[in-house]
PDB file of C-alpha atoms and ligand atoms in Angstrom:
ATOM      1  CA  MET A   1       0.000   0.000   0.000  1.00  0.00           C
ATOM      2  CA  GLY A   2       1.075   3.520  -0.723  1.00  0.00           C
ATOM      3  CA  GLY A   3       3.828   2.508  -3.138  1.00  0.00           C
ATOM      4  CA  ALA A   4       5.181   4.977  -5.646  1.00  0.00           C
ATOM      5  CA  LYS A   5       3.236   5.416  -8.839  1.00  0.00           C
ATOM      6  CA  LYS A   6       4.404   6.578 -12.191  1.00  0.00           C
ATOM      7  CA  PHE A   7       3.062   7.222 -15.700  1.00  0.00           C
ATOM      8  CA  PHE A   8       4.156   4.662 -18.272  1.00  0.00           C
ATOM      9  CA  GLU A   9       3.641   4.859 -22.012  1.00  0.00           C
ATOM     10  CA  ALA A  10       0.917   2.413 -23.072  1.00  0.00           C
ATOM     11  CA  CYS A  11       0.210   2.873 -26.793  1.00  0.00           C
ATOM     12  CA  ALA A  12      -0.600   5.383 -29.499  1.00  0.00           C
ATOM     13  CA  VAL A  13      -3.847   7.328 -29.113  1.00  0.00           C
ATOM     14  CA  ASP A  14      -4.896   5.959 -32.529  1.00  0.00           C
ATOM     15  CA  ASP A  15      -4.802   2.400 -31.122  1.00  0.00           C
ATOM     16  CA  VAL A  16      -7.838   3.230 -28.983  1.00  0.00           C
ATOM     17  CA  LYS A  17     -10.610   3.533 -31.566  1.00  0.00           C
ATOM     18  CA  LEU A  18     -13.681   5.675 -31.049  1.00  0.00           C
ATOM     19  CA  ASN A  19     -16.122   4.012 -28.622  1.00  0.00           C
ATOM     20  CA  GLN A  20     -14.008   0.849 -28.450  1.00  0.00           C
ATOM     21  CA  THR A  21     -11.777  -0.737 -25.854  1.00  0.00           C
ATOM     22  CA  HIS A  22      -8.114  -1.632 -26.176  1.00  0.00           C
ATOM     23  CA  GLU A  23      -6.305  -3.762 -23.614  1.00  0.00           C
ATOM     24  CA  VAL A  24      -2.664  -3.014 -22.859  1.00  0.00           C
ATOM     25  CA  GLU A  25      -0.053  -4.173 -20.383  1.00  0.00           C
ATOM     26  CA  VAL A  26       1.538  -1.335 -18.469  1.00  0.00           C
ATOM     27  CA  ASN A  27       4.550  -2.183 -16.309  1.00  0.00           C
ATOM     28  CA  GLY A  28       3.126  -5.658 -15.720  1.00  0.00           C
ATOM     29  CA  GLU A  29      -0.442  -4.511 -15.064  1.00  0.00           C
ATOM     30  CA  ASP A  30      -3.376  -5.253 -17.370  1.00  0.00           C
ATOM     31  CA  VAL A  31      -5.247  -2.076 -18.212  1.00  0.00           C
ATOM     32  CA  LEU A  32      -8.319  -1.615 -20.368  1.00  0.00           C
ATOM     33  CA  LEU A  33      -8.187   1.665 -22.270  1.00  0.00           C
ATOM     34  CA  VAL A  34     -11.633   2.863 -23.252  1.00  0.00           C
ATOM     35  CA  ASN A  35     -12.405   5.551 -25.802  1.00  0.00           C
ATOM     36  CA  ASP A  36     -15.642   7.181 -24.686  1.00  0.00           C
ATOM     37  CA  GLY A  37     -16.658   9.644 -27.381  1.00  0.00           C
ATOM     38  CA  GLY A  38     -13.040  10.708 -27.874  1.00  0.00           C
ATOM     39  CA  GLU A  39     -12.075  10.771 -24.205  1.00  0.00           C
ATOM     40  CA  ILE A  40      -9.798   7.978 -23.025  1.00  0.00           C
ATOM     41  CA  HIS A  41     -10.193   6.279 -19.645  1.00  0.00           C
ATOM     42  CA  GLY A  42      -8.169   3.533 -17.965  1.00  0.00           C
ATOM     43  CA  LEU A  43      -9.877   0.663 -16.129  1.00  0.00           C
ATOM     44  CA  SER A  44      -9.208  -2.827 -14.898  1.00  0.00           C
ATOM     45  CA  PRO A  45     -10.141  -5.219 -17.732  1.00  0.00           C
ATOM     46  CA  TYR A  46     -11.757  -7.768 -15.412  1.00  0.00           C
ATOM     47  CA  CYS A  47     -15.425  -7.856 -14.472  1.00  0.00           C
ATOM     48  CA  THR A  48     -15.865  -7.904 -10.694  1.00  0.00           C
ATOM     49  CA  HIS A  49     -18.701 -10.430 -10.956  1.00  0.00           C
ATOM     50  CA  ASP A  50     -16.686 -13.434 -12.134  1.00  0.00           C
ATOM     51  CA  GLY A  51     -13.553 -12.096 -13.746  1.00  0.00           C
ATOM     52  CA  GLU A  52     -14.648 -12.018 -17.382  1.00  0.00           C
ATOM     53  CA  ASN A  53     -12.447  -9.925 -19.664  1.00  0.00           C
ATOM     54  CA  LEU A  54     -14.140  -6.728 -20.812  1.00  0.00           C
ATOM     55  CA  ASP A  55     -11.976  -6.101 -23.873  1.00  0.00           C
ATOM     56  CA  ALA A  56     -13.537  -5.916 -27.340  1.00  0.00           C
ATOM     57  CA  GLU A  57     -16.756  -4.432 -25.991  1.00  0.00           C
ATOM     58  CA  GLU A  58     -18.293  -1.308 -27.480  1.00  0.00           C
ATOM     59  CA  VAL A  59     -19.004   1.723 -25.358  1.00  0.00           C
ATOM     60  CA  HIS A  60     -22.638   2.773 -25.141  1.00  0.00           C
ATOM     61  CA  ASP A  61     -23.904   5.635 -23.040  1.00  0.00           C
ATOM     62  CA  HIS A  62     -20.555   5.868 -21.170  1.00  0.00           C
ATOM     63  CA  GLN A  63     -20.749   2.178 -20.227  1.00  0.00           C
ATOM     64  CA  VAL A  64     -19.229  -1.175 -21.124  1.00  0.00           C
ATOM     65  CA  GLU A  65     -21.197  -4.369 -20.715  1.00  0.00           C
ATOM     66  CA  CYS A  66     -19.741  -7.666 -19.586  1.00  0.00           C
ATOM     67  CA  PRO A  67     -20.345 -10.278 -22.327  1.00  0.00           C
ATOM     68  CA  ARG A  68     -20.878 -13.053 -19.779  1.00  0.00           C
ATOM     69  CA  HIS A  69     -23.851 -12.066 -17.608  1.00  0.00           C
ATOM     70  CA  GLY A  70     -24.478  -8.478 -18.661  1.00  0.00           C
ATOM     71  CA  ALA A  71     -23.112  -6.392 -15.780  1.00  0.00           C
ATOM     72  CA  ARG A  72     -22.372  -2.819 -16.797  1.00  0.00           C
ATOM     73  CA  PHE A  73     -19.754  -0.348 -15.638  1.00  0.00           C
ATOM     74  CA  ASP A  74     -19.467   3.400 -16.083  1.00  0.00           C
ATOM     75  CA  VAL A  75     -16.174   3.871 -17.940  1.00  0.00           C
ATOM     76  CA  ARG A  76     -15.638   7.309 -16.402  1.00  0.00           C
ATOM     77  CA  SER A  77     -15.449   6.007 -12.852  1.00  0.00           C
ATOM     78  CA  GLY A  78     -15.492   2.196 -12.967  1.00  0.00           C
ATOM     79  CA  GLU A  79     -18.730   2.171 -10.936  1.00  0.00           C
ATOM     80  CA  VAL A  80     -21.276  -0.581 -11.437  1.00  0.00           C
ATOM     81  CA  THR A  81     -24.406   0.529 -13.270  1.00  0.00           C
ATOM     82  CA  ARG A  82     -26.101  -2.862 -13.662  1.00  0.00           C
ATOM     83  CA  MET A  83     -26.161  -6.151 -11.772  1.00  0.00           C
ATOM     84  CA  PRO A  84     -25.070  -8.881 -11.337  1.00  0.00           C
ATOM     85  CA  ALA A  85     -21.758  -7.205 -10.478  1.00  0.00           C
ATOM     86  CA  VAL A  86     -21.842  -5.416  -7.130  1.00  0.00           C
ATOM     87  CA  TYR A  87     -18.410  -3.824  -6.930  1.00  0.00           C
ATOM     88  CA  GLY A  88     -16.876  -1.312  -9.309  1.00  0.00           C
ATOM     89  CA  ILE A  89     -13.734  -1.953 -11.279  1.00  0.00           C
ATOM     90  CA  ALA A  90     -10.495  -0.119 -10.548  1.00  0.00           C
ATOM     91  CA  SER A  91      -9.705   2.935 -12.619  1.00  0.00           C
ATOM     92  CA  TYR A  92      -6.299   4.320 -13.543  1.00  0.00           C
ATOM     93  CA  PRO A  93      -5.204   7.920 -14.167  1.00  0.00           C
ATOM     94  CA  ILE A  94      -4.494   8.553 -17.838  1.00  0.00           C
ATOM     95  CA  LYS A  95      -2.738  11.281 -19.740  1.00  0.00           C
ATOM     96  CA  VAL A  96      -2.380  11.873 -23.440  1.00  0.00           C
ATOM     97  CA  GLU A  97       0.765  13.549 -24.761  1.00  0.00           C
ATOM     98  CA  ASN A  98       2.279  13.762 -28.228  1.00  0.00           C
ATOM     99  CA  GLY A  99      -0.190  11.269 -29.651  1.00  0.00           C
ATOM    100  CA  LYS A 100       0.537   8.691 -26.963  1.00  0.00           C
ATOM    101  CA  VAL A 101      -1.443   7.371 -24.025  1.00  0.00           C
ATOM    102  CA  PHE A 102       0.232   7.124 -20.611  1.00  0.00           C
ATOM    103  CA  VAL A 103      -1.203   5.218 -17.664  1.00  0.00           C
ATOM    104  CA  GLU A 104      -0.292   5.702 -14.022  1.00  0.00           C
ATOM    105  CA  VAL A 105       0.430   2.405 -12.260  1.00  0.00           C
ATOM    106  CA  ASP A 106       2.673   1.108  -9.489  1.00  0.00           C
ATOM    107  CA  GLU A 107       6.339   1.692 -10.195  1.00  0.00           C
TER     108      GLU A 107
HETATM  109  S1  FES B 201     -18.636 -12.219 -15.186  1.00  0.00           S
HETATM  110 FE1  FES B 201     -19.276 -10.247 -15.772  1.00  0.00          FE
HETATM  111  S2  FES B 201     -21.393 -10.238 -15.333  1.00  0.00           S
HETATM  112 FE2  FES B 201     -20.752 -12.184 -14.683  1.00  0.00          FE
END
């Protein structure tokens, strides 16, 4: 807990297509980048219901839907918006610079 965090380069902005997801590995951590109407967010790629991977899902109304049992998460915060998941997914700070996406994770 409380370890140092740092921004690491993840990919080019163009790799995260409009209203799509794009999973990357950032310093050993799996991160789901989500393009929500042109704004990029960083989330954990794993559904908190039963661990399903949320990559390759389209973004609708600021949400991604788990393909397994239909839980939904708000991509801006990671909060649950539909059952059966109860807990939100972790979110990661993102920054975009010089056409690249950076994600803040443990150093
Ligand atoms: S694993 Fe995602 S809703 Fe069940």
